[in-house]
PDB file of C-alpha atoms in Angstrom:
ATOM      1  CA  MET A  20      25.876   0.887  -6.879  1.00  0.00           C
ATOM      2  CA  ALA A  21      22.378  -0.066  -7.387  1.00  0.00           C
ATOM      3  CA  LYS A  22      20.649   1.010 -10.786  1.00  0.00           C
ATOM      4  CA  PRO A  23      18.815   4.022 -10.970  1.00  0.00           C
ATOM      5  CA  PHE A  24      14.853   3.421 -10.982  1.00  0.00           C
ATOM      6  CA  PHE A  25      13.981   6.046 -13.543  1.00  0.00           C
ATOM      7  CA  ALA A  26      16.704   5.778 -16.159  1.00  0.00           C
ATOM      8  CA  ALA A  27      15.596   8.455 -18.408  1.00  0.00           C
ATOM      9  CA  THR A  28      17.158   8.426 -21.920  1.00  0.00           C
ATOM     10  CA  ALA A  29      16.972  12.285 -22.277  1.00  0.00           C
ATOM     11  CA  THR A  30      18.333  14.939 -19.847  1.00  0.00           C
ATOM     12  CA  GLY A  31      16.413  17.753 -18.610  1.00  0.00           C
ATOM     13  CA  TYR A  32      13.283  16.135 -17.809  1.00  0.00           C
ATOM     14  CA  ASP A  33      11.922  15.390 -14.602  1.00  0.00           C
ATOM     15  CA  VAL A  34      10.979  11.528 -15.316  1.00  0.00           C
ATOM     16  CA  PRO A  35       8.929  11.116 -12.104  1.00  0.00           C
ATOM     17  CA  ALA A  36       6.765  13.400 -12.295  1.00  0.00           C
ATOM     18  CA  LEU A  37       5.991  12.821 -15.822  1.00  0.00           C
ATOM     19  CA  LEU A  38       5.315   9.079 -15.186  1.00  0.00           C
ATOM     20  CA  GLY A  39       2.939  10.422 -12.044  1.00  0.00           C
ATOM     21  CA  GLU A  40       1.318  12.546 -14.719  1.00  0.00           C
ATOM     22  CA  TRP A  41       1.060   9.749 -17.361  1.00  0.00           C
ATOM     23  CA  ILE A  42      -0.217   7.331 -14.974  1.00  0.00           C
ATOM     24  CA  ASP A  43      -2.630   9.873 -13.167  1.00  0.00           C
ATOM     25  CA  SER A  44      -4.208  10.618 -16.640  1.00  0.00           C
ATOM     26  CA  ASP A  45      -4.659   7.000 -17.622  1.00  0.00           C
ATOM     27  CA  PRO A  46      -8.255   6.387 -18.606  1.00  0.00           C
ATOM     28  CA  TYR A  47      -8.418   2.738 -16.610  1.00  0.00           C
ATOM     29  CA  PRO A  48      -9.049   3.210 -12.681  1.00  0.00           C
ATOM     30  CA  ARG A  49      -5.815   2.050 -10.900  1.00  0.00           C
ATOM     31  CA  VAL A  50      -5.251   1.818  -7.211  1.00  0.00           C
ATOM     32  CA  ILE A  51      -2.162   0.679  -4.825  1.00  0.00           C
ATOM     33  CA  LEU A  52      -3.222  -1.156  -1.946  1.00  0.00           C
ATOM     34  CA  ASP A  53      -2.232  -3.225   1.004  1.00  0.00           C
ATOM     35  CA  MET A  54      -3.368  -6.142   2.182  1.00  0.00           C
ATOM     36  CA  ASN A  55      -6.382  -4.478   4.214  1.00  0.00           C
ATOM     37  CA  HIS A  56      -7.389  -2.536   1.272  1.00  0.00           C
ATOM     38  CA  TYR A  57      -5.563   0.621   2.470  1.00  0.00           C
ATOM     39  CA  ILE A  58      -5.140   2.958  -0.113  1.00  0.00           C
ATOM     40  CA  ILE A  59      -1.452   3.536  -0.502  1.00  0.00           C
ATOM     41  CA  TRP A  60      -2.379   5.659  -3.970  1.00  0.00           C
ATOM     42  CA  GLN A  61      -5.025   5.810  -6.802  1.00  0.00           C
ATOM     43  CA  ASN A  62      -4.929   7.790  -9.945  1.00  0.00           C
ATOM     44  CA  ALA A  63      -7.954  10.031 -11.189  1.00  0.00           C
ATOM     45  CA  ALA A  64     -10.048   7.643 -12.942  1.00  0.00           C
ATOM     46  CA  SER A  65     -10.234   5.473  -9.815  1.00  0.00           C
ATOM     47  CA  ARG A  66     -11.166   8.289  -7.663  1.00  0.00           C
ATOM     48  CA  ALA A  67     -14.003   9.430  -9.877  1.00  0.00           C
ATOM     49  CA  PHE A  68     -15.158   5.594 -10.183  1.00  0.00           C
ATOM     50  CA  VAL A  69     -15.203   5.507  -6.334  1.00  0.00           C
ATOM     51  CA  GLU A  70     -16.958   8.957  -6.134  1.00  0.00           C
ATOM     52  CA  SER A  71     -19.562   7.566  -9.235  1.00  0.00           C
ATOM     53  CA  GLY A  72     -20.982   5.199  -6.104  1.00  0.00           C
ATOM     54  CA  ASP A  73     -20.987   2.479  -8.737  1.00  0.00           C
ATOM     55  CA  GLY A  74     -20.263  -0.525  -6.743  1.00  0.00           C
ATOM     56  CA  ILE A  75     -17.037   0.438  -5.010  1.00  0.00           C
ATOM     57  CA  GLU A  76     -16.695   3.047  -2.209  1.00  0.00           C
ATOM     58  CA  GLN A  77     -13.760   4.721  -0.129  1.00  0.00           C
ATOM     59  CA  ARG A  78     -14.392   3.937   3.517  1.00  0.00           C
ATOM     60  CA  GLY A  79     -11.951   6.225   5.111  1.00  0.00           C
ATOM     61  CA  ASP A  80      -8.974   5.842   3.473  1.00  0.00           C
ATOM     62  CA  ILE A  81     -10.079   1.581   2.891  1.00  0.00           C
ATOM     63  CA  PHE A  82     -11.080   0.795  -0.763  1.00  0.00           C
ATOM     64  CA  ALA A  83     -14.033  -1.522  -0.574  1.00  0.00           C
ATOM     65  CA  PHE A  84     -16.885  -2.866  -3.040  1.00  0.00           C
ATOM     66  CA  VAL A  85     -20.329  -2.424  -1.581  1.00  0.00           C
ATOM     67  CA  ASP A  86     -20.880  -5.912  -1.881  1.00  0.00           C
ATOM     68  CA  LYS A  87     -18.771  -8.079   0.616  1.00  0.00           C
ATOM     69  CA  ALA A  88     -18.445 -10.994  -1.956  1.00  0.00           C
ATOM     70  CA  CYS A  89     -15.998  -8.919  -3.992  1.00  0.00           C
ATOM     71  CA  ASP A  90     -13.861  -7.733  -1.168  1.00  0.00           C
ATOM     72  CA  GLN A  91     -13.305 -11.629  -0.625  1.00  0.00           C
ATOM     73  CA  GLY A  92     -12.646 -12.139  -4.286  1.00  0.00           C
ATOM     74  CA  LEU A  93     -10.540  -9.119  -4.333  1.00  0.00           C
ATOM     75  CA  THR A  94      -8.350 -10.666  -1.248  1.00  0.00           C
ATOM     76  CA  GLN A  95      -7.927 -13.661  -2.415  1.00  0.00           C
ATOM     77  CA  MET A  96      -6.269 -12.541  -6.221  1.00  0.00           C
ATOM     78  CA  MET A  97      -3.775 -10.244  -4.162  1.00  0.00           C
ATOM     79  CA  LEU A  98      -2.875 -13.176  -2.090  1.00  0.00           C
ATOM     80  CA  SER A  99      -2.450 -15.292  -5.236  1.00  0.00           C
ATOM     81  CA  SER A 100      -0.657 -12.340  -7.061  1.00  0.00           C
ATOM     82  CA  VAL A 101       3.012 -12.523  -8.680  1.00  0.00           C
ATOM     83  CA  VAL A 102       5.031 -10.402  -9.813  1.00  0.00           C
ATOM     84  CA  SER A 103       3.795 -11.126 -13.654  1.00  0.00           C
ATOM     85  CA  GLY A 104       0.090 -10.226 -12.645  1.00  0.00           C
ATOM     86  CA  ASN A 105      -2.943 -11.811 -11.812  1.00  0.00           C
ATOM     87  CA  SER A 106      -6.139 -11.328 -13.647  1.00  0.00           C
ATOM     88  CA  GLY A 107      -9.959 -12.537 -13.408  1.00  0.00           C
ATOM     89  CA  THR A 108     -13.463 -11.315 -12.229  1.00  0.00           C
ATOM     90  CA  VAL A 109     -15.080 -10.877  -8.959  1.00  0.00           C
ATOM     91  CA  SER A 110     -18.726 -11.050  -8.981  1.00  0.00           C
ATOM     92  CA  ASP A 111     -21.359  -9.771  -6.145  1.00  0.00           C
ATOM     93  CA  LEU A 112     -23.281 -12.395  -4.666  1.00  0.00           C
ATOM     94  CA  ASP A 113     -26.332 -12.285  -6.992  1.00  0.00           C
ATOM     95  CA  ARG A 114     -23.674 -11.816  -9.985  1.00  0.00           C
ATOM     96  CA  SER A 115     -25.508  -9.048 -11.539  1.00  0.00           C
ATOM     97  CA  THR A 116     -22.338  -7.063 -11.654  1.00  0.00           C
ATOM     98  CA  ARG A 117     -18.902  -8.121 -12.425  1.00  0.00           C
ATOM     99  CA  TYR A 118     -15.640  -6.375 -12.261  1.00  0.00           C
ATOM    100  CA  ALA A 119     -12.272  -6.956 -14.340  1.00  0.00           C
ATOM    101  CA  LEU A 120      -9.378  -6.845 -12.291  1.00  0.00           C
ATOM    102  CA  VAL A 121      -5.357  -7.128 -12.778  1.00  0.00           C
ATOM    103  CA  VAL A 122      -3.489  -7.577  -9.600  1.00  0.00           C
ATOM    104  CA  GLN A 123       0.191  -7.644  -9.602  1.00  0.00           C
ATOM    105  CA  ARG A 124       2.526  -7.627  -6.654  1.00  0.00           C
ATOM    106  CA  LEU A 125       4.496  -4.710  -5.974  1.00  0.00           C
ATOM    107  CA  SER A 126       5.940  -5.408  -2.934  1.00  0.00           C
ATOM    108  CA  SER A 127       8.656  -7.817  -2.506  1.00  0.00           C
ATOM    109  CA  PRO A 128       8.349 -11.407  -1.326  1.00  0.00           C
ATOM    110  CA  ASP A 129       9.858 -10.494   1.755  1.00  0.00           C
ATOM    111  CA  LYS A 130       8.008  -7.445   2.540  1.00  0.00           C
ATOM    112  CA  ALA A 131       4.249  -6.602   3.630  1.00  0.00           C
ATOM    113  CA  LEU A 132       1.653  -7.239   0.271  1.00  0.00           C
ATOM    114  CA  VAL A 133       1.123  -4.287  -1.746  1.00  0.00           C
ATOM    115  CA  CYS A 134      -0.068  -4.876  -5.030  1.00  0.00           C
ATOM    116  CA  GLY A 135      -1.461  -2.429  -8.093  1.00  0.00           C
ATOM    117  CA  ILE A 136      -4.756  -3.347  -9.507  1.00  0.00           C
ATOM    118  CA  SER A 137      -6.454  -1.992 -12.572  1.00  0.00           C
ATOM    119  CA  TYR A 138     -10.471  -2.508 -12.341  1.00  0.00           C
ATOM    120  CA  ARG A 139     -13.507  -2.043 -14.517  1.00  0.00           C
ATOM    121  CA  ARG A 140     -16.914  -3.012 -14.423  1.00  0.00           C
ATOM    122  CA  VAL A 141     -17.454  -5.824 -17.063  1.00  0.00           C
ATOM    123  CA  ASP A 142     -20.437  -4.293 -18.470  1.00  0.00           C
ATOM    124  CA  GLN A 143     -18.780  -1.496 -19.463  1.00  0.00           C
ATOM    125  CA  MET A 144     -15.588  -2.911 -20.861  1.00  0.00           C
ATOM    126  CA  ARG A 145     -15.333  -2.384 -24.894  1.00  0.00           C
ATOM    127  CA  TYR A 146     -12.933  -4.507 -27.154  1.00  0.00           C
ATOM    128  CA  ALA A 147     -11.300  -4.101 -30.991  1.00  0.00           C
ATOM    129  CA  ASP A 148     -12.878  -6.543 -33.697  1.00  0.00           C
ATOM    130  CA  LEU A 149     -11.910  -9.590 -31.637  1.00  0.00           C
ATOM    131  CA  LYS A 150     -13.482 -11.672 -34.102  1.00  0.00           C
ATOM    132  CA  SER A 151     -11.129 -10.556 -37.170  1.00  0.00           C
ATOM    133  CA  ILE A 152      -8.151 -10.064 -34.867  1.00  0.00           C
ATOM    134  CA  PHE A 153      -7.993 -13.813 -33.921  1.00  0.00           C
ATOM    135  CA  ILE A 154      -9.980 -15.277 -36.859  1.00  0.00           C
ATOM    136  CA  LEU A 155     -12.984 -16.453 -34.606  1.00  0.00           C
ATOM    137  CA  THR A 156     -16.238 -18.178 -35.860  1.00  0.00           C
ATOM    138  CA  LYS A 157     -19.496 -15.847 -34.685  1.00  0.00           C
ATOM    139  CA  ALA A 158     -20.107 -18.427 -32.042  1.00  0.00           C
ATOM    140  CA  GLU A 159     -16.323 -18.209 -30.644  1.00  0.00           C
ATOM    141  CA  ASP A 160     -16.869 -14.448 -30.633  1.00  0.00           C
ATOM    142  CA  LYS A 161     -19.612 -14.631 -28.655  1.00  0.00           C
ATOM    143  CA  ILE A 162     -18.317 -17.022 -26.062  1.00  0.00           C
ATOM    144  CA  LEU A 163     -15.420 -15.207 -25.888  1.00  0.00           C
ATOM    145  CA  ARG A 164     -16.913 -12.270 -25.058  1.00  0.00           C
ATOM    146  CA  GLN A 165     -19.162 -14.172 -22.500  1.00  0.00           C
ATOM    147  CA  LEU A 166     -15.744 -15.421 -20.826  1.00  0.00           C
ATOM    148  CA  LEU A 167     -14.669 -12.210 -20.715  1.00  0.00           C
ATOM    149  CA  GLN A 168     -17.765 -11.078 -18.671  1.00  0.00           C
ATOM    150  CA  GLY A 169     -16.745 -13.512 -16.170  1.00  0.00           C
ATOM    151  CA  MET A 170     -19.011 -16.331 -17.290  1.00  0.00           C
ATOM    152  CA  VAL A 171     -18.365 -19.773 -16.689  1.00  0.00           C
ATOM    153  CA  ALA A 172     -19.398 -22.769 -19.022  1.00  0.00           C
ATOM    154  CA  ASP A 173     -22.703 -23.592 -17.768  1.00  0.00           C
ATOM    155  CA  HIS A 174     -23.674 -20.842 -17.788  1.00  0.00           C
ATOM    156  CA  ILE A 175     -22.756 -19.731 -21.321  1.00  0.00           C
ATOM    157  CA  ALA A 176     -24.481 -23.197 -22.476  1.00  0.00           C
ATOM    158  CA  GLU A 177     -27.575 -22.262 -20.847  1.00  0.00           C
ATOM    159  CA  GLU A 178     -27.382 -18.635 -21.806  1.00  0.00           C
ATOM    160  CA  ASN A 179     -27.057 -19.819 -25.306  1.00  0.00           C
ATOM    161  CA  ALA A 180     -29.257 -22.786 -25.570  1.00  0.00           C
ATOM    162  CA  THR A 181     -26.432 -25.179 -26.564  1.00  0.00           C
ATOM    163  CA  SER A 182     -24.562 -28.270 -25.145  1.00  0.00           C
ATOM    164  CA  LEU A 183     -22.453 -27.859 -22.373  1.00  0.00           C
ATOM    165  CA  ASP A 184     -19.958 -29.790 -24.614  1.00  0.00           C
ATOM    166  CA  MET A 185     -20.564 -27.643 -27.548  1.00  0.00           C
ATOM    167  CA  VAL A 186     -19.177 -24.464 -24.870  1.00  0.00           C
ATOM    168  CA  ARG A 187     -16.222 -26.575 -24.265  1.00  0.00           C
ATOM    169  CA  SER A 188     -15.240 -27.327 -27.500  1.00  0.00           C
ATOM    170  CA  HIS A 189     -15.565 -23.661 -29.135  1.00  0.00           C
ATOM    171  CA  ILE A 190     -13.546 -22.644 -25.626  1.00  0.00           C
ATOM    172  CA  ARG A 191     -10.542 -25.229 -26.479  1.00  0.00           C
ATOM    173  CA  SER A 192     -10.674 -23.846 -29.955  1.00  0.00           C
ATOM    174  CA  ILE A 193     -10.871 -19.977 -28.656  1.00  0.00           C
ATOM    175  CA  TYR A 194      -7.639 -20.883 -26.619  1.00  0.00           C
ATOM    176  CA  SER A 195      -6.020 -22.301 -29.339  1.00  0.00           C
ATOM    177  CA  LYS A 196      -6.389 -19.305 -31.310  1.00  0.00           C
ATOM    178  CA  LEU A 197      -5.223 -16.856 -28.795  1.00  0.00           C
ATOM    179  CA  GLY A 198      -2.476 -19.081 -28.018  1.00  0.00           C
ATOM    180  CA  VAL A 199      -3.402 -19.371 -24.350  1.00  0.00           C
ATOM    181  CA  SER A 200      -3.612 -22.361 -21.908  1.00  0.00           C
ATOM    182  CA  SER A 201      -5.724 -20.784 -18.570  1.00  0.00           C
ATOM    183  CA  ARG A 202      -8.430 -18.340 -18.267  1.00  0.00           C
ATOM    184  CA  GLU A 203      -5.842 -15.605 -16.617  1.00  0.00           C
ATOM    185  CA  ALA A 204      -3.701 -16.138 -19.556  1.00  0.00           C
ATOM    186  CA  LEU A 205      -6.889 -15.530 -21.831  1.00  0.00           C
ATOM    187  CA  PHE A 206      -7.698 -12.273 -19.756  1.00  0.00           C
ATOM    188  CA  ASN A 207      -3.968 -11.209 -20.228  1.00  0.00           C
ATOM    189  CA  ARG A 208      -3.791 -11.871 -24.012  1.00  0.00           C
ATOM    190  CA  VAL A 209      -7.288 -10.035 -24.741  1.00  0.00           C
ATOM    191  CA  SER A 210      -6.169  -6.775 -22.058  1.00  0.00           C
ATOM    192  CA  LEU A 211      -4.266  -5.936 -25.551  1.00  0.00           C
ATOM    193  CA  TYR A 212      -7.346  -5.062 -27.296  1.00  0.00           C
ATOM    194  CA  ARG A 213      -9.344  -2.963 -24.551  1.00  0.00           C
ATOM    195  CA  ILE A 214     -10.580   0.394 -25.986  1.00  0.00           C
ATOM    196  CA  PRO A 215     -10.933   2.672 -23.326  1.00  0.00           C
TER     197      PRO A 215
END
């Protein structure tokens, strides 16, 4: 006999209803999509984000970025997602707006692709004091925040008027202090310290 999906530790509670209310009231926008970006479900924060007209729209039942480059980035992240998740950023063509995405495959490998996605505009994301938490230098803290905004090493070097080698050295130090070995792992590690 299969184990029940909702295994409550206390009796007398409607666990599926409580979970539904909890995830719907989550301050982070969350949406469940199929491969064609058909909206299977979205929480209140996602509905509000879509209604705000802030770069994401709903075309019928389709979840879409206003800029098609972001749509293509989302599709690629969905295709490469695994059960443990995939996170990163997508940008519009002029790179003026970036979205941070965490994509997790919800369907089993033998079924059609369905993913759970949480997202935010990078410029609207706030974090706890990462400098103190990870004992970063002032320069490392600045570069970490630039990485979290979706910037790459050469853009960081240009913006900070420093050498690419110096930026790469800081990035290696950041990875070491955070105990990660990839950009995806960096996003996952720091996501614990995001402030809604």
